[in-house]
């Protein structure tokens, strides 16, 4: 599988088909006002004289992102711009096939010089630095299912600034392709920060870090990232990835009250993006680089589950969250185990404590998927269930497949088949879920639809006696009826089989 990444030096505006677009982005620093990004957009309009665009609105937990956009206007002759904020869209009326120029400004719409978990997906624009996700940076044309040729030109940067993003590092002019609205699933940094490079099978992997209060060295983190990337690309048998980057931004160290006492907690946040993921962590004094291993492995896993095996419906549609987050969690821990980040005992203990116990004891444990997914971004309890339910279902399927195949196959092989099929950009789970069901039925050697209906749609808890466990895993139940897994280390080959 190849990521579409093309770097060039052409400065000529696109004047061909309307599916080519050029952005000029300039940071500006008014003497008596806050810094902001000026954006100019050039493209050819549609043949019918009406071209539609989307306005930044919501990306994950960040809503009303249109508040980051001001002074949106069309500067081309004979053009009229009509905004419909209720639909997060605007329309430009223009002569047929006319070249359109849009201008707007991107501002930091919240106060403060640091990020919190509530503001991490919103722009941070300072005199010496900016950080922004594509979801807040771009207005994008709605060109349908096809891909769009994009040029980004970074202009007016101070001479000591760096530029780094999901599409390359150090290039002031970038060319690449994106499909539909995938451009918004990206991260951009400019200004003063550190960029480190490592190689995995001779392909570059970058780490861009902001902040000086981390209690570990940049090299320690880079080494963990290299190990994570190597482990996961081996798992997916997917090495032909020409560029990947991780950004790490510090979160504000905030006091937390508990039982009448005040303490400072470490918070973690991340989001998987195209060719990249963005991580946000509190640089507390007791933080260790090993504390980031789950965050890095989880977000790295989204390079495949979420980026290449897509749910469909956009980043805010969590109907398939049980898969995009739950299966991601399951294989995150599988890779933590296989990469030597955790021991077999830690793996089983985490499975019992964080997944079985929390799912089976929750009052929302059997809340239907439609209700849980609808509240994913508004309720911590509901989003937590999405992860737990998907993990437990993946564990159930993995062992069921291994039993039905005599140990010759598992959920891993099923996922590789999904990758081969859904890697085609026009396919996703929402539009092509029949492939998922049919292929899963082949692996299970039974119809998968009743299982999906029972355990995902209706969200019934899986009865402990229905798990098809191998002989080296034993199960009991706790007082809430939750499964409790034990390792039987007397069984020959137990560790090798656990890692499969």
Short mmCIF file of C-alpha atoms in Angstrom, two decimals:
data_model
loop_
_atom_site.label_atom_id
_atom_site.label_comp_id
_atom_site.label_asym_id
_atom_site.label_seq_id
_atom_site.Cartn_x
_atom_site.Cartn_y
_atom_site.Cartn_z
CA UNK A 1 0.00 0.00 0.00
CA UNK A 2 1.35 3.43 -0.90
CA UNK A 3 0.55 6.78 0.66
CA UNK A 4 0.04 9.44 -2.00
CA UNK A 5 2.78 11.97 -1.32
CA UNK A 6 4.32 14.17 -3.97
CA UNK A 7 6.77 16.95 -3.21
CA UNK A 8 7.66 19.52 -5.87
CA UNK A 9 8.72 23.08 -6.51
CA UNK A 10 6.14 24.32 -9.02
CA UNK A 11 4.79 27.75 -8.12
CA UNK A 12 2.36 28.07 -11.04
CA UNK A 13 -1.31 28.41 -10.02
CA UNK A 14 -3.60 25.57 -11.07
CA UNK A 15 -5.80 26.59 -13.99
CA UNK A 16 -7.14 23.24 -15.12
CA UNK A 17 -9.94 21.06 -13.84
CA UNK A 18 -11.77 22.21 -10.72
CA UNK A 19 -10.30 19.34 -8.69
CA UNK A 20 -7.01 21.25 -8.35
CA UNK A 21 -6.63 23.75 -5.55
CA UNK A 22 -3.83 25.96 -4.21
CA UNK A 23 -3.54 27.43 -0.71
CA UNK A 24 -1.20 30.29 0.19
CA UNK A 25 -0.73 30.50 3.97
CA UNK A 26 1.01 33.46 5.62
CA UNK A 27 1.47 34.06 9.36
CA UNK A 28 0.91 37.71 10.26
CA UNK A 29 1.90 39.54 13.44
CA UNK A 30 0.03 42.84 13.94
CA UNK A 31 1.81 45.18 16.33
CA UNK A 32 -1.17 45.67 18.63
CA UNK A 33 -3.18 42.54 17.96
CA UNK A 34 -2.92 38.76 18.14
CA UNK A 35 -1.06 36.78 15.48
CA UNK A 36 -3.14 34.98 12.87
CA UNK A 37 -2.81 33.02 9.63
CA UNK A 38 -3.88 34.62 6.36
CA UNK A 39 -5.11 32.07 3.80
CA UNK A 40 -5.69 32.61 0.09
CA UNK A 41 -7.33 29.88 -1.97
CA UNK A 42 -7.16 29.51 -5.76
CA UNK A 43 -9.15 27.05 -7.88
CA UNK A 44 -11.28 26.84 -10.98
CA UNK A 45 -15.01 26.86 -10.31
CA UNK A 46 -17.51 24.28 -11.50
CA UNK A 47 -18.95 24.36 -15.01
CA UNK A 48 -22.46 25.15 -13.76
CA UNK A 49 -21.30 28.36 -12.08
CA UNK A 50 -21.83 27.13 -8.52
CA UNK A 51 -19.03 25.76 -6.34
CA UNK A 52 -19.71 24.51 -2.83
CA UNK A 53 -17.27 24.51 0.11
CA UNK A 54 -17.26 23.19 3.65
CA UNK A 55 -16.39 25.40 6.62
CA UNK A 56 -14.51 24.05 9.65
CA UNK A 57 -17.13 22.88 12.11
CA UNK A 58 -16.40 19.85 14.28
CA UNK A 59 -13.47 17.49 14.55
CA UNK A 60 -13.73 15.00 17.37
CA UNK A 61 -14.37 16.84 20.64
CA UNK A 62 -13.74 20.29 19.12
CA UNK A 63 -16.95 21.91 17.89
CA UNK A 64 -17.87 25.27 16.35
CA UNK A 65 -14.48 25.47 14.66
CA UNK A 66 -15.95 28.05 12.30
CA UNK A 67 -15.26 30.50 15.14
CA UNK A 68 -11.59 30.20 14.13
CA UNK A 69 -12.40 31.59 10.67
CA UNK A 70 -12.96 35.30 10.08
CA UNK A 71 -13.23 37.70 7.13
CA UNK A 72 -14.15 34.95 4.66
CA UNK A 73 -14.66 36.53 1.25
CA UNK A 74 -14.42 35.90 -2.48
CA UNK A 75 -12.15 38.45 -4.18
CA UNK A 76 -12.72 37.28 -7.77
CA UNK A 77 -14.71 39.43 -10.17
CA UNK A 78 -18.41 38.62 -10.64
CA UNK A 79 -18.48 36.21 -7.66
CA UNK A 80 -21.03 36.03 -4.87
CA UNK A 81 -20.45 34.10 -1.63
CA UNK A 82 -23.41 32.78 0.37
CA UNK A 83 -22.74 31.18 3.77
CA UNK A 84 -24.97 28.59 5.45
CA UNK A 85 -23.48 28.11 8.92
CA UNK A 86 -26.24 25.71 9.91
CA UNK A 87 -24.89 23.26 7.32
CA UNK A 88 -21.23 24.32 7.78
CA UNK A 89 -21.08 25.17 4.10
CA UNK A 90 -20.93 28.09 1.74
CA UNK A 91 -21.55 28.46 -1.96
CA UNK A 92 -19.75 30.67 -4.46
CA UNK A 93 -21.73 31.74 -7.54
CA UNK A 94 -19.43 32.65 -10.43
CA UNK A 95 -19.13 32.58 -14.23
CA UNK A 96 -18.78 29.04 -15.59
CA UNK A 97 -15.28 27.60 -15.08
CA UNK A 98 -14.05 30.93 -13.70
CA UNK A 99 -10.95 31.08 -11.54
CA UNK A 100 -12.00 31.66 -7.94
CA UNK A 101 -9.94 33.35 -5.27
CA UNK A 102 -11.05 33.11 -1.65
CA UNK A 103 -9.46 34.83 1.32
CA UNK A 104 -9.93 34.27 5.03
CA UNK A 105 -8.06 34.48 8.31
CA UNK A 106 -7.50 31.76 10.92
CA UNK A 107 -7.34 32.93 14.51
CA UNK A 108 -6.81 31.41 17.92
CA UNK A 109 -10.35 31.55 19.28
CA UNK A 110 -9.52 30.60 22.89
CA UNK A 111 -7.33 32.43 25.36
CA UNK A 112 -4.04 31.17 26.71
CA UNK A 113 -0.56 30.28 25.56
CA UNK A 114 -0.84 26.54 26.24
CA UNK A 115 -3.13 23.69 25.30
CA UNK A 116 -5.53 21.69 27.44
CA UNK A 117 -7.48 18.55 26.61
CA UNK A 118 -10.44 20.84 25.85
CA UNK A 119 -8.49 23.09 23.44
CA UNK A 120 -5.97 20.67 21.90
CA UNK A 121 -7.92 20.38 18.63
CA UNK A 122 -8.18 24.16 18.24
CA UNK A 123 -5.53 26.51 16.76
CA UNK A 124 -2.66 27.78 18.90
CA UNK A 125 -1.11 30.79 17.14
CA UNK A 126 1.63 32.68 18.96
CA UNK A 127 4.28 35.21 17.86
CA UNK A 128 6.98 32.50 17.79
CA UNK A 129 4.97 29.43 16.86
CA UNK A 130 1.76 28.02 15.50
CA UNK A 131 0.14 24.62 15.80
CA UNK A 132 -3.08 23.77 13.99
CA UNK A 133 -4.99 20.74 12.74
CA UNK A 134 -6.21 20.74 9.17
CA UNK A 135 -9.76 20.55 10.52
CA UNK A 136 -9.45 24.17 11.66
CA UNK A 137 -7.19 25.46 8.88
CA UNK A 138 -8.94 24.63 5.62
CA UNK A 139 -12.13 25.50 3.87
CA UNK A 140 -12.44 22.71 1.31
CA UNK A 141 -14.39 22.34 -1.93
CA UNK A 142 -16.88 19.48 -2.13
CA UNK A 143 -15.58 17.73 -5.22
CA UNK A 144 -17.37 14.42 -4.71
CA UNK A 145 -15.63 11.06 -4.55
CA UNK A 146 -12.58 11.86 -6.63
CA UNK A 147 -9.17 12.97 -5.40
CA UNK A 148 -8.01 16.56 -5.50
CA UNK A 149 -4.54 17.86 -6.40
CA UNK A 150 -3.41 20.26 -3.69
CA UNK A 151 -0.60 22.80 -3.53
CA UNK A 152 0.36 24.39 -0.21
CA UNK A 153 2.61 27.46 -0.28
CA UNK A 154 3.96 28.79 3.02
CA UNK A 155 4.76 32.48 2.68
CA UNK A 156 6.27 35.21 4.80
CA UNK A 157 7.77 32.91 7.43
CA UNK A 158 10.36 34.52 9.72
CA UNK A 159 13.86 33.39 8.67
CA UNK A 160 14.46 31.30 11.81
CA UNK A 161 11.15 29.41 11.55
CA UNK A 162 10.68 25.77 10.62
CA UNK A 163 7.66 24.27 8.86
CA UNK A 164 6.55 20.69 9.48
CA UNK A 165 3.32 18.84 8.82
CA UNK A 166 1.54 15.65 7.78
CA UNK A 167 2.78 15.99 4.20
CA UNK A 168 6.46 16.79 4.64
CA UNK A 169 9.09 18.67 6.56
CA UNK A 170 10.96 21.84 5.66
CA UNK A 171 9.21 22.39 2.31
CA UNK A 172 7.76 25.83 1.67
CA UNK A 173 5.88 24.45 -1.35
CA UNK A 174 4.15 21.08 -1.19
CA UNK A 175 2.12 19.09 -3.73
CA UNK A 176 -0.03 16.07 -2.88
CA UNK A 177 -3.41 14.44 -3.43
CA UNK A 178 -6.31 14.10 -1.05
CA UNK A 179 -9.66 12.32 -1.32
CA UNK A 180 -12.82 14.23 -0.47
CA UNK A 181 -12.31 15.92 2.93
CA UNK A 182 -9.24 13.92 3.97
CA UNK A 183 -7.19 17.13 3.85
CA UNK A 184 -8.63 18.12 7.21
CA UNK A 185 -7.12 15.00 8.86
CA UNK A 186 -3.67 16.54 9.18
CA UNK A 187 -1.45 18.55 11.52
CA UNK A 188 0.71 21.64 10.85
CA UNK A 189 3.46 23.25 12.92
CA UNK A 190 5.44 26.37 12.18
CA UNK A 191 8.01 28.28 14.17
CA UNK A 192 10.30 27.12 16.95
CA UNK A 193 10.26 23.41 17.78
CA UNK A 194 12.54 20.41 17.45
CA UNK A 195 12.39 17.87 14.60
CA UNK A 196 14.15 14.51 14.90
CA UNK A 197 14.44 11.87 12.19
CA UNK A 198 14.87 8.10 12.32
CA UNK A 199 14.59 5.42 9.65
CA UNK A 200 12.53 2.25 9.41
CA UNK A 201 13.69 0.13 6.47
CA UNK A 202 15.14 3.31 5.00
CA UNK A 203 11.82 5.22 5.13
CA UNK A 204 11.90 8.43 7.19
CA UNK A 205 9.94 8.73 10.41
CA UNK A 206 9.91 12.14 12.11
CA UNK A 207 9.21 13.34 15.61
CA UNK A 208 8.37 17.03 16.08
CA UNK A 209 8.45 18.18 19.71
CA UNK A 210 7.46 21.43 21.38
CA UNK A 211 8.40 22.25 24.97
CA UNK A 212 11.45 21.99 27.21
CA UNK A 213 9.96 20.48 30.37
CA UNK A 214 9.82 16.84 29.33
CA UNK A 215 11.44 14.61 32.00
CA UNK A 216 12.93 12.38 29.30
CA UNK A 217 15.22 13.07 26.37
CA UNK A 218 14.11 13.53 22.78
CA UNK A 219 16.28 10.56 21.82
CA UNK A 220 14.54 8.27 24.32
CA UNK A 221 11.19 9.14 22.80
CA UNK A 222 12.49 8.78 19.24
CA UNK A 223 13.81 5.30 20.04
CA UNK A 224 10.42 4.26 21.41
CA UNK A 225 8.74 5.65 18.29
CA UNK A 226 11.11 3.74 16.02
CA UNK A 227 10.38 0.51 17.87
CA UNK A 228 6.63 1.18 17.70
CA UNK A 229 6.69 1.84 13.96
CA UNK A 230 8.83 -1.22 13.25
CA UNK A 231 6.59 -3.52 15.31
CA UNK A 232 3.38 -2.30 13.72
CA UNK A 233 4.59 -2.28 10.12
CA UNK A 234 5.77 -5.85 10.62
CA UNK A 235 2.35 -6.75 12.03
CA UNK A 236 0.58 -5.27 9.01
CA UNK A 237 3.24 -6.46 6.54
CA UNK A 238 3.15 -2.92 5.21
CA UNK A 239 6.59 -1.34 4.77
CA UNK A 240 6.11 0.83 1.67
CA UNK A 241 5.27 4.04 3.56
CA UNK A 242 7.43 6.90 2.28
CA UNK A 243 6.72 9.44 5.03
CA UNK A 244 5.36 9.49 8.57
CA UNK A 245 5.51 11.99 11.40
CA UNK A 246 4.44 12.31 15.01
CA UNK A 247 3.94 15.65 16.75
CA UNK A 248 4.10 16.01 20.52
CA UNK A 249 2.62 19.09 22.18
CA UNK A 250 2.65 19.78 25.94
CA UNK A 251 -0.64 20.11 27.80
CA UNK A 252 -1.03 22.56 30.63
CA UNK A 253 -0.24 21.08 34.05
CA UNK A 254 -3.51 21.75 35.86
CA UNK A 255 -4.44 21.14 39.51
CA UNK A 256 -7.09 18.50 40.18
CA UNK A 257 -9.19 18.13 43.34
CA UNK A 258 -9.87 14.67 44.78
CA UNK A 259 -11.21 13.79 48.24
CA UNK A 260 -10.51 17.32 49.42
CA UNK A 261 -6.88 17.26 48.29
CA UNK A 262 -5.25 19.01 45.36
CA UNK A 263 -2.77 17.32 43.07
CA UNK A 264 -1.54 17.66 39.49
CA UNK A 265 -2.50 14.93 37.07
CA UNK A 266 -0.90 13.77 33.85
CA UNK A 267 -3.26 13.86 30.88
CA UNK A 268 -2.87 12.09 27.54
CA UNK A 269 -4.61 12.79 24.25
CA UNK A 270 -4.00 11.80 20.65
CA UNK A 271 -5.55 11.63 17.22
CA UNK A 272 -4.58 9.54 14.20
CA UNK A 273 -4.19 11.57 11.01
CA UNK A 274 -3.00 11.10 7.46
CA UNK A 275 0.70 10.07 7.34
CA UNK A 276 0.88 11.11 11.00
CA UNK A 277 -0.58 11.34 14.44
CA UNK A 278 -0.72 14.21 16.91
CA UNK A 279 -0.03 13.53 20.60
CA UNK A 280 -0.66 15.79 23.58
CA UNK A 281 0.75 14.99 27.03
CA UNK A 282 1.21 16.81 30.33
CA UNK A 283 4.99 17.08 31.02
CA UNK A 284 4.62 16.31 34.73
CA UNK A 285 7.81 15.62 36.75
CA UNK A 286 6.93 11.97 37.38
CA UNK A 287 6.27 11.24 33.69
CA UNK A 288 8.39 8.50 32.15
CA UNK A 289 8.85 7.72 28.49
CA UNK A 290 7.23 4.30 29.10
CA UNK A 291 4.03 6.13 30.07
CA UNK A 292 3.66 7.15 26.42
CA UNK A 293 3.94 3.64 24.97
CA UNK A 294 0.18 2.99 24.93
CA UNK A 295 -0.64 6.42 23.45
CA UNK A 296 1.97 6.04 20.70
CA UNK A 297 0.98 2.47 19.86
CA UNK A 298 -2.74 3.26 19.82
CA UNK A 299 -2.42 6.31 17.58
CA UNK A 300 0.08 4.52 15.33
CA UNK A 301 -2.42 1.68 14.90
CA UNK A 302 -4.83 4.23 13.42
CA UNK A 303 -2.53 4.49 10.41
CA UNK A 304 -4.24 1.26 9.35
CA UNK A 305 -7.48 1.04 11.35
CA UNK A 306 -9.06 4.36 10.52
CA UNK A 307 -6.75 5.63 7.80
CA UNK A 308 -6.51 2.67 5.43
CA UNK A 309 -9.43 0.61 6.73
CA UNK A 310 -11.89 3.48 6.91
CA UNK A 311 -15.23 3.52 8.68
CA UNK A 312 -16.85 6.04 6.33
CA UNK A 313 -19.15 8.85 7.38
CA UNK A 314 -16.33 11.19 8.42
CA UNK A 315 -14.26 11.65 11.59
CA UNK A 316 -17.30 12.53 13.73
CA UNK A 317 -19.38 9.45 12.81
CA UNK A 318 -18.76 6.80 15.48
CA UNK A 319 -21.23 4.12 14.36
CA UNK A 320 -18.24 1.89 13.71
CA UNK A 321 -16.37 3.10 16.79
CA UNK A 322 -16.45 -0.44 18.19
CA UNK A 323 -14.16 -1.27 15.26
CA UNK A 324 -12.15 1.91 14.73
CA UNK A 325 -11.39 2.34 18.43
CA UNK A 326 -12.14 -1.05 19.99
CA UNK A 327 -10.24 -3.18 17.48
CA UNK A 328 -7.49 -0.56 17.54
CA UNK A 329 -7.20 -1.06 21.31
CA UNK A 330 -7.11 -4.83 20.93
CA UNK A 331 -4.26 -4.80 18.42
CA UNK A 332 -2.51 -2.00 20.29
CA UNK A 333 -2.09 -4.33 23.24
CA UNK A 334 -1.18 -7.24 20.98
CA UNK A 335 1.61 -5.11 19.54
CA UNK A 336 2.67 -3.84 22.97
CA UNK A 337 3.06 -7.50 23.91
CA UNK A 338 4.83 -8.55 20.72
CA UNK A 339 7.13 -5.52 20.74
CA UNK A 340 8.28 -6.26 24.27
CA UNK A 341 6.70 -3.10 25.71
CA UNK A 342 4.71 -5.17 28.23
CA UNK A 343 5.00 -8.70 29.65
CA UNK A 344 2.44 -11.51 29.22
CA UNK A 345 1.33 -11.01 32.82
CA UNK A 346 0.84 -7.28 32.29
CA UNK A 347 -1.11 -8.01 29.12
CA UNK A 348 -3.56 -10.34 30.90
CA UNK A 349 -3.84 -8.10 33.96
CA UNK A 350 -4.68 -5.12 31.76
CA UNK A 351 -7.24 -7.12 29.80
CA UNK A 352 -9.00 -8.14 33.02
CA UNK A 353 -8.83 -4.77 34.81
CA UNK A 354 -9.31 -2.29 31.97
CA UNK A 355 -11.66 -4.19 29.66
CA UNK A 356 -13.59 -7.12 31.10
CA UNK A 357 -14.16 -5.62 34.55
CA UNK A 358 -15.01 -2.12 33.32
CA UNK A 359 -17.35 -3.30 30.55
CA UNK A 360 -19.23 -5.93 32.54
CA UNK A 361 -19.63 -3.75 35.65
CA UNK A 362 -20.76 -0.62 33.78
CA UNK A 363 -24.39 0.49 33.84
CA UNK A 364 -23.91 1.24 30.13
CA UNK A 365 -22.44 -2.17 29.34
CA UNK A 366 -25.51 -3.20 27.33
CA UNK A 367 -26.51 0.24 26.05
CA UNK A 368 -27.26 -0.17 22.30
CA UNK A 369 -24.51 0.79 19.91
CA UNK A 370 -26.64 3.51 18.30
CA UNK A 371 -27.00 5.37 21.61
CA UNK A 372 -23.42 4.84 22.72
CA UNK A 373 -21.93 6.01 19.42
CA UNK A 374 -24.18 9.09 19.28
CA UNK A 375 -22.81 10.25 22.64
CA UNK A 376 -19.17 9.38 21.98
CA UNK A 377 -17.84 12.95 21.97
CA UNK A 378 -20.14 14.26 24.68
CA UNK A 379 -19.86 11.58 27.36
CA UNK A 380 -16.63 10.14 28.73
CA UNK A 381 -18.56 7.10 30.00
CA UNK A 382 -20.04 6.37 26.58
CA UNK A 383 -16.78 6.81 24.71
CA UNK A 384 -15.13 4.49 27.24
CA UNK A 385 -17.71 1.77 26.48
CA UNK A 386 -16.93 1.99 22.75
CA UNK A 387 -13.29 1.07 23.42
CA UNK A 388 -14.10 -1.69 25.91
CA UNK A 389 -16.88 -3.28 23.87
CA UNK A 390 -14.82 -3.36 20.69
CA UNK A 391 -11.79 -4.80 22.49
CA UNK A 392 -13.82 -7.59 24.12
CA UNK A 393 -15.57 -8.44 20.84
CA UNK A 394 -12.20 -8.60 19.07
CA UNK A 395 -10.87 -10.93 21.79
CA UNK A 396 -13.96 -13.12 21.36
CA UNK A 397 -13.57 -13.27 17.56
CA UNK A 398 -9.82 -13.85 17.68
CA UNK A 399 -10.20 -16.95 19.83
CA UNK A 400 -13.27 -18.17 17.91
CA UNK A 401 -11.34 -18.00 14.63
CA UNK A 402 -8.36 -19.76 16.17
CA UNK A 403 -10.60 -22.56 17.43
CA UNK A 404 -12.45 -22.99 14.13
CA UNK A 405 -9.18 -23.09 12.16
CA UNK A 406 -7.32 -25.37 14.53
CA UNK A 407 -4.97 -22.53 15.44
CA UNK A 408 -3.96 -21.87 11.84
CA UNK A 409 -5.69 -18.48 11.57
CA UNK A 410 -6.78 -15.66 13.84
CA UNK A 411 -8.21 -12.16 13.76
CA UNK A 412 -4.81 -10.94 12.56
CA UNK A 413 -5.22 -12.69 9.21
CA UNK A 414 -8.78 -11.36 8.91
CA UNK A 415 -7.46 -7.81 9.42
CA UNK A 416 -4.87 -8.26 6.67
CA UNK A 417 -7.67 -9.24 4.30
CA UNK A 418 -9.60 -6.13 5.32
CA UNK A 419 -6.52 -4.02 4.62
CA UNK A 420 -6.15 -5.44 1.12
CA UNK A 421 -9.81 -4.75 0.33
CA UNK A 422 -10.43 -1.39 2.00
CA UNK A 423 -7.10 0.12 0.95
CA UNK A 424 -8.92 1.14 -2.24
CA UNK A 425 -10.01 4.70 -1.46
CA UNK A 426 -13.58 4.31 -2.70
CA UNK A 427 -14.29 1.56 -0.15
CA UNK A 428 -15.18 1.88 3.51
CA UNK A 429 -17.17 0.00 6.14
CA UNK A 430 -20.22 2.21 5.79
CA UNK A 431 -20.56 1.57 2.06
CA UNK A 432 -19.08 -1.92 1.86
CA UNK A 433 -19.83 -3.65 5.15
CA UNK A 434 -21.03 -6.73 3.29
CA UNK A 435 -17.39 -7.63 2.60
CA UNK A 436 -16.62 -7.43 6.32
CA UNK A 437 -19.53 -9.76 7.16
CA UNK A 438 -18.82 -12.29 4.40
CA UNK A 439 -15.09 -12.43 5.10
CA UNK A 440 -15.66 -12.76 8.85
CA UNK A 441 -18.11 -15.61 8.23
CA UNK A 442 -15.44 -17.39 6.18
CA UNK A 443 -12.97 -17.17 9.04
CA UNK A 444 -15.48 -18.17 11.71
CA UNK A 445 -16.93 -20.95 9.55
CA UNK A 446 -20.36 -19.73 10.61
CA UNK A 447 -22.58 -16.76 9.85
CA UNK A 448 -21.21 -13.60 11.42
CA UNK A 449 -24.37 -11.48 11.08
CA UNK A 450 -26.10 -12.92 14.20
CA UNK A 451 -22.97 -12.24 16.28
CA UNK A 452 -22.71 -8.67 15.04
CA UNK A 453 -26.40 -8.11 15.68
CA UNK A 454 -26.27 -9.60 19.18
CA UNK A 455 -23.00 -8.21 20.49
CA UNK A 456 -22.65 -4.94 18.57
CA UNK A 457 -26.04 -3.63 17.46
CA UNK A 458 -27.98 -4.87 20.50
CA UNK A 459 -24.78 -4.71 22.56
CA UNK A 460 -25.46 -7.73 24.73
CA UNK A 461 -22.61 -8.77 26.97
CA UNK A 462 -20.91 -11.96 25.82
CA UNK A 463 -21.67 -14.77 28.26
CA UNK A 464 -18.41 -16.04 29.81
CA UNK A 465 -19.11 -19.66 28.87
CA UNK A 466 -19.31 -18.78 25.16
CA UNK A 467 -15.66 -17.71 24.84
CA UNK A 468 -13.64 -20.30 22.93
CA UNK A 469 -10.43 -20.14 24.93
CA UNK A 470 -7.20 -22.00 24.15
CA UNK A 471 -5.89 -24.45 26.72
CA UNK A 472 -3.34 -22.02 28.17
CA UNK A 473 -6.04 -19.47 29.11
CA UNK A 474 -8.37 -20.21 32.00
CA UNK A 475 -11.46 -18.22 32.93
CA UNK A 476 -13.35 -17.53 36.11
CA UNK A 477 -15.93 -14.84 36.86
CA UNK A 478 -15.94 -12.13 39.50
CA UNK A 479 -18.86 -10.99 41.67
CA UNK A 480 -20.27 -8.95 38.73
CA UNK A 481 -20.12 -11.89 36.36
CA UNK A 482 -17.19 -10.41 34.47
CA UNK A 483 -14.68 -12.83 32.97
CA UNK A 484 -11.32 -13.06 34.71
CA UNK A 485 -8.56 -14.60 32.58
CA UNK A 486 -5.59 -16.55 33.96
CA UNK A 487 -2.48 -17.82 32.23
CA UNK A 488 -1.66 -21.52 32.58
CA UNK A 489 2.10 -21.44 32.11
CA UNK A 490 2.36 -25.21 32.42
CA UNK A 491 0.99 -25.60 28.89
CA UNK A 492 3.72 -26.10 26.34
CA UNK A 493 4.22 -23.13 24.00
CA UNK A 494 1.80 -20.88 25.88
CA UNK A 495 3.81 -17.68 25.39
CA UNK A 496 4.31 -18.06 21.65
CA UNK A 497 0.63 -18.82 21.16
CA UNK A 498 -0.43 -15.86 23.32
CA UNK A 499 1.54 -13.50 21.08
CA UNK A 500 -0.13 -14.71 17.87
#
